[in-house]
Structures are given as structure tokens and as C-alpha cells.
Amino acid sequence: MTETKLCKFCKTEIPKDAKICPNCKKKQKGKLGIIICIIVILVIIGAATNGGNNKSISSDNSTKTESTDSNNSKAEEATIEYTSVSKQELSDALTSNALKASDTYKGQYLEVTGYLSVIDSSGKYISIDSGDDDFSFVNVQCFIKNDEQKAIIMEMNKGDAITIKGKCTDVGEFLGYSIDIDEVITN
């Protein structure tokens, strides 16, 4: 007498080693599928936790350094160079060709010079003006990331010369430029 099992779909008795049910013609899945699913889930969890790597970011007056520390043994360092640009240059680029301005500046690390035009009362952002173009529709909005930056800006006034180093996170013809501040330099 041969060993049998029930089809997982139609519940008909079929030979135990059958890979396809002779009655409903559906493929019988084995334990291999479950094992593969478990392995895939473990790989995804491992990738999501990034192997326990710690990241630390430090900055000085000219560069930003990002270090990845793996189990406190080796540290890789990459220096980020800032592209120096004035608020007026950003305005001109966006006004003449928004697509090109976005391609040129979005995702880039910029050192923007200009004049303080808006200081948000909640301390979340500031805006930079070119000084001689009071009616510009192009906004350079810079987002404050920490209390040290907030303290520097707290001592400034609208119209003061300022230089901001940071990453340009967005460029748009209506909202202008968005920059996450890495460093504030008073001029």
C-alpha cells in the first residue's frame, strides 16, 4: 500500500510524493517555500537594522565629515566640499531655468551668502535675501537643526550679513530653495 496525503486545495487523497494533484491539477507546495520566506524575512530585518552600525556627524568651518563606526574598530571618513554661491546667483538660476537650477543645486552642499531676511519666531528656519533685491520672489529658506545654530541666529538681526553651509534638499519655482543648515557663519 502506498502512502498518501490530502491535496491542500481540493482535499482529495493523492500519493504522498505527488507534486501536482491529479484531481484539481494544482501544484502542491512543500516546506521549501516556508524556509525561503523565513530566510528572506531575516535578510530584510538584517538590512533594516544595518548591522548595528553607528553614524556620527561632525563639522568645522570648511568641511563636513561623516564617519561610520563598525563595532568601534574602523572608521571611514568622507569630506564634503561646499559649493560657494550667493543668494542672488541662486535667484538668477531659478528665474532663468527652474529645471536646470534644480538639477544643479538639489542634493548639493552649498555655502550661501546673503542677508538675513526672515527669522522664524519658533526658531525652525530663517530666510536669506540678496540685500539689493527686496522684491525677489525666490526664497532661500534655511532650516535650523540644533540649539547652537539657534543661539547664533538669536543674536542676529534682520538685514545682517550671513553665510550658511548646508545641504540643498529641495528646489522649486514657487517655494525657492530649501537648505538644511550645517553651519551658520556671521559676517
Short mmCIF file of C-alpha atoms in Angstrom, two decimals:
data_model
loop_
_atom_site.label_atom_id
_atom_site.label_comp_id
_atom_site.label_asym_id
_atom_site.label_seq_id
_atom_site.Cartn_x
_atom_site.Cartn_y
_atom_site.Cartn_z
CA MET A 1 0.00 0.00 0.00
CA THR A 2 1.41 3.44 -0.98
CA GLU A 3 1.49 6.35 1.40
CA THR A 4 -0.99 9.16 0.69
CA LYS A 5 -1.73 12.72 1.71
CA LEU A 6 -4.60 15.16 1.22
CA CYS A 7 -4.41 17.76 -1.54
CA LYS A 8 -4.03 21.19 0.03
CA PHE A 9 -6.68 22.63 -2.29
CA CYS A 10 -9.38 20.06 -3.11
CA LYS A 11 -8.75 17.72 -0.11
CA THR A 12 -8.65 14.63 -2.36
CA GLU A 13 -6.39 11.77 -1.29
CA ILE A 14 -3.28 11.76 -3.51
CA PRO A 15 0.10 9.96 -3.47
CA LYS A 16 2.45 11.43 -0.84
CA ASP A 17 5.20 12.25 -3.34
CA ALA A 18 2.83 13.95 -5.86
CA LYS A 19 3.87 17.47 -6.76
CA ILE A 20 0.66 18.19 -8.69
CA CYS A 21 -2.79 16.97 -7.66
CA PRO A 22 -4.19 14.59 -10.32
CA ASN A 23 -7.71 15.78 -9.47
CA CYS A 24 -7.52 19.62 -9.37
CA LYS A 25 -4.16 19.97 -11.22
CA LYS A 26 -2.82 22.43 -8.61
CA LYS A 27 0.81 22.42 -7.56
CA GLN A 28 1.46 21.13 -4.04
CA LYS A 29 3.81 23.39 -2.10
CA GLY A 30 6.34 21.89 0.22
CA LYS A 31 8.35 23.13 3.20
CA LEU A 32 10.95 24.72 0.90
CA GLY A 33 8.68 27.73 0.30
CA ILE A 34 8.34 28.37 4.03
CA ILE A 35 12.12 28.09 4.53
CA ILE A 36 12.77 30.58 1.70
CA CYS A 37 10.23 33.04 3.17
CA ILE A 38 11.92 32.88 6.59
CA ILE A 39 15.36 33.50 5.04
CA VAL A 40 14.05 36.49 3.05
CA ILE A 41 12.45 37.98 6.18
CA LEU A 42 15.70 37.57 8.15
CA VAL A 43 17.70 39.26 5.37
CA ILE A 44 15.24 42.20 5.31
CA ILE A 45 15.43 42.59 9.09
CA GLY A 46 19.23 42.47 8.96
CA ALA A 47 19.34 45.12 6.23
CA ALA A 48 16.86 47.34 8.10
CA THR A 49 18.95 47.32 11.25
CA ASN A 50 22.07 48.00 9.13
CA GLY A 51 24.14 45.53 11.10
CA GLY A 52 24.27 47.77 14.19
CA ASN A 53 26.44 50.48 12.59
CA ASN A 54 26.59 53.83 14.35
CA LYS A 55 26.85 57.11 12.44
CA SER A 56 28.29 60.29 13.81
CA ILE A 57 28.49 63.65 12.07
CA SER A 58 30.84 66.47 12.96
CA SER A 59 31.53 69.77 11.24
CA ASP A 60 34.12 72.55 11.24
CA ASN A 61 34.40 75.88 9.41
CA SER A 62 35.32 74.48 5.97
CA THR A 63 34.13 70.87 5.63
CA LYS A 64 31.62 68.38 6.94
CA THR A 65 32.93 64.94 7.95
CA GLU A 66 30.74 61.86 8.18
CA SER A 67 32.09 58.77 9.97
CA THR A 68 30.69 55.27 10.05
CA ASP A 69 31.90 53.22 13.02
CA SER A 70 31.58 49.43 12.78
CA ASN A 71 31.92 47.79 16.22
CA ASN A 72 34.32 50.60 17.30
CA SER A 73 37.10 49.17 15.10
CA LYS A 74 37.49 51.06 11.79
CA ALA A 75 36.17 54.49 10.82
CA GLU A 76 35.73 55.62 7.23
CA GLU A 77 35.74 59.34 6.61
CA ALA A 78 34.38 61.26 3.63
CA THR A 79 34.93 65.01 3.35
CA ILE A 80 32.11 67.03 1.88
CA GLU A 81 33.01 70.08 -0.20
CA TYR A 82 30.65 73.07 -0.17
CA THR A 83 29.92 75.00 -3.37
CA SER A 84 30.10 78.74 -2.69
CA VAL A 85 27.14 80.67 -4.13
CA SER A 86 25.34 83.93 -3.37
CA LYS A 87 21.61 84.28 -2.83
CA GLN A 88 21.49 86.42 -5.99
CA GLU A 89 23.12 83.65 -8.06
CA LEU A 90 20.53 81.16 -6.76
CA SER A 91 17.72 83.60 -7.63
CA ASP A 92 19.07 84.23 -11.13
CA ALA A 93 19.48 80.49 -11.81
CA LEU A 94 15.93 79.69 -10.68
CA THR A 95 14.38 82.60 -12.57
CA SER A 96 16.10 81.78 -15.86
CA ASN A 97 15.57 77.97 -15.81
CA ALA A 98 13.99 76.18 -12.82
CA LEU A 99 14.72 72.72 -14.22
CA LYS A 100 18.42 73.49 -14.66
CA ALA A 101 18.59 75.14 -11.21
CA SER A 102 17.07 72.04 -9.62
CA ASP A 103 19.49 69.77 -11.46
CA THR A 104 22.45 71.97 -10.47
CA TYR A 105 21.70 72.60 -6.79
CA LYS A 106 19.28 69.96 -5.41
CA GLY A 107 21.14 67.47 -3.22
CA GLN A 108 24.31 69.59 -3.25
CA TYR A 109 26.18 71.03 -0.27
CA LEU A 110 26.14 74.82 -0.59
CA GLU A 111 27.79 77.76 1.13
CA VAL A 112 25.22 80.54 0.61
CA THR A 113 25.99 84.19 1.34
CA GLY A 114 23.41 86.93 1.68
CA TYR A 115 21.46 88.91 4.24
CA LEU A 116 19.10 87.67 6.93
CA SER A 117 15.53 88.49 5.84
CA VAL A 118 13.25 86.29 7.98
CA ILE A 119 13.81 84.87 11.44
CA ASP A 120 11.04 82.41 12.34
CA SER A 121 9.63 83.09 15.82
CA SER A 122 9.60 79.37 16.66
CA GLY A 123 13.29 79.02 15.69
CA LYS A 124 12.71 76.46 12.94
CA TYR A 125 14.01 78.39 9.93
CA ILE A 126 15.47 81.58 8.54
CA SER A 127 15.42 83.10 5.05
CA ILE A 128 18.26 84.73 3.16
CA ASP A 129 17.90 87.78 0.88
CA SER A 130 20.42 89.23 -1.57
CA GLY A 131 20.15 92.69 0.00
CA ASP A 132 19.66 94.69 -3.18
CA ASP A 133 16.65 92.74 -4.49
CA ASP A 134 13.94 93.35 -1.89
CA PHE A 135 11.11 92.25 -4.23
CA SER A 136 12.54 88.87 -5.28
CA PHE A 137 10.01 86.05 -5.42
CA VAL A 138 12.78 83.45 -4.98
CA ASN A 139 13.08 82.31 -1.38
CA VAL A 140 16.13 80.67 0.21
CA GLN A 141 14.71 79.03 3.31
CA CYS A 142 17.26 77.53 5.71
CA PHE A 143 16.17 75.05 8.38
CA ILE A 144 17.81 75.24 11.82
CA LYS A 145 18.93 71.83 13.13
CA ASN A 146 20.25 72.45 16.64
CA ASP A 147 20.39 74.79 19.64
CA GLU A 148 23.91 76.03 18.76
CA GLN A 149 22.65 77.34 15.41
CA LYS A 150 19.58 78.82 17.10
CA ALA A 151 21.77 80.65 19.65
CA ILE A 152 23.88 82.24 16.89
CA ILE A 153 20.80 83.38 14.98
CA MET A 154 19.17 84.67 18.20
CA GLU A 155 21.96 87.27 18.42
CA MET A 156 21.43 88.46 14.81
CA ASN A 157 19.01 90.97 13.29
CA LYS A 158 17.13 91.17 10.03
CA GLY A 159 19.48 92.63 7.39
CA ASP A 160 22.69 91.25 8.95
CA ALA A 161 25.17 89.63 6.54
CA ILE A 162 25.18 85.84 6.91
CA THR A 163 26.71 82.74 5.34
CA ILE A 164 25.00 79.36 5.65
CA LYS A 165 26.60 75.99 4.94
CA GLY A 166 24.21 73.12 4.35
CA LYS A 167 22.58 70.63 2.01
CA CYS A 168 20.02 71.85 -0.53
CA THR A 169 17.09 69.47 -0.04
CA ASP A 170 14.58 70.99 -2.46
CA VAL A 171 14.34 73.44 -5.36
CA GLY A 172 11.05 74.74 -6.74
CA GLU A 173 9.93 77.67 -8.84
CA PHE A 174 7.30 78.68 -6.25
CA LEU A 175 8.98 77.87 -2.94
CA GLY A 176 12.58 78.54 -3.99
CA TYR A 177 15.39 76.68 -2.23
CA SER A 178 15.27 74.63 0.99
CA ILE A 179 18.54 74.12 2.83
CA ASP A 180 19.27 72.08 5.97
CA ILE A 181 21.82 74.13 7.91
CA ASP A 182 25.13 72.50 8.90
CA GLU A 183 26.82 75.71 9.99
CA VAL A 184 25.99 79.41 10.48
CA ILE A 185 28.72 81.99 9.84
CA THR A 186 28.14 85.62 10.81
CA ASN A 187 29.92 88.14 8.61
#
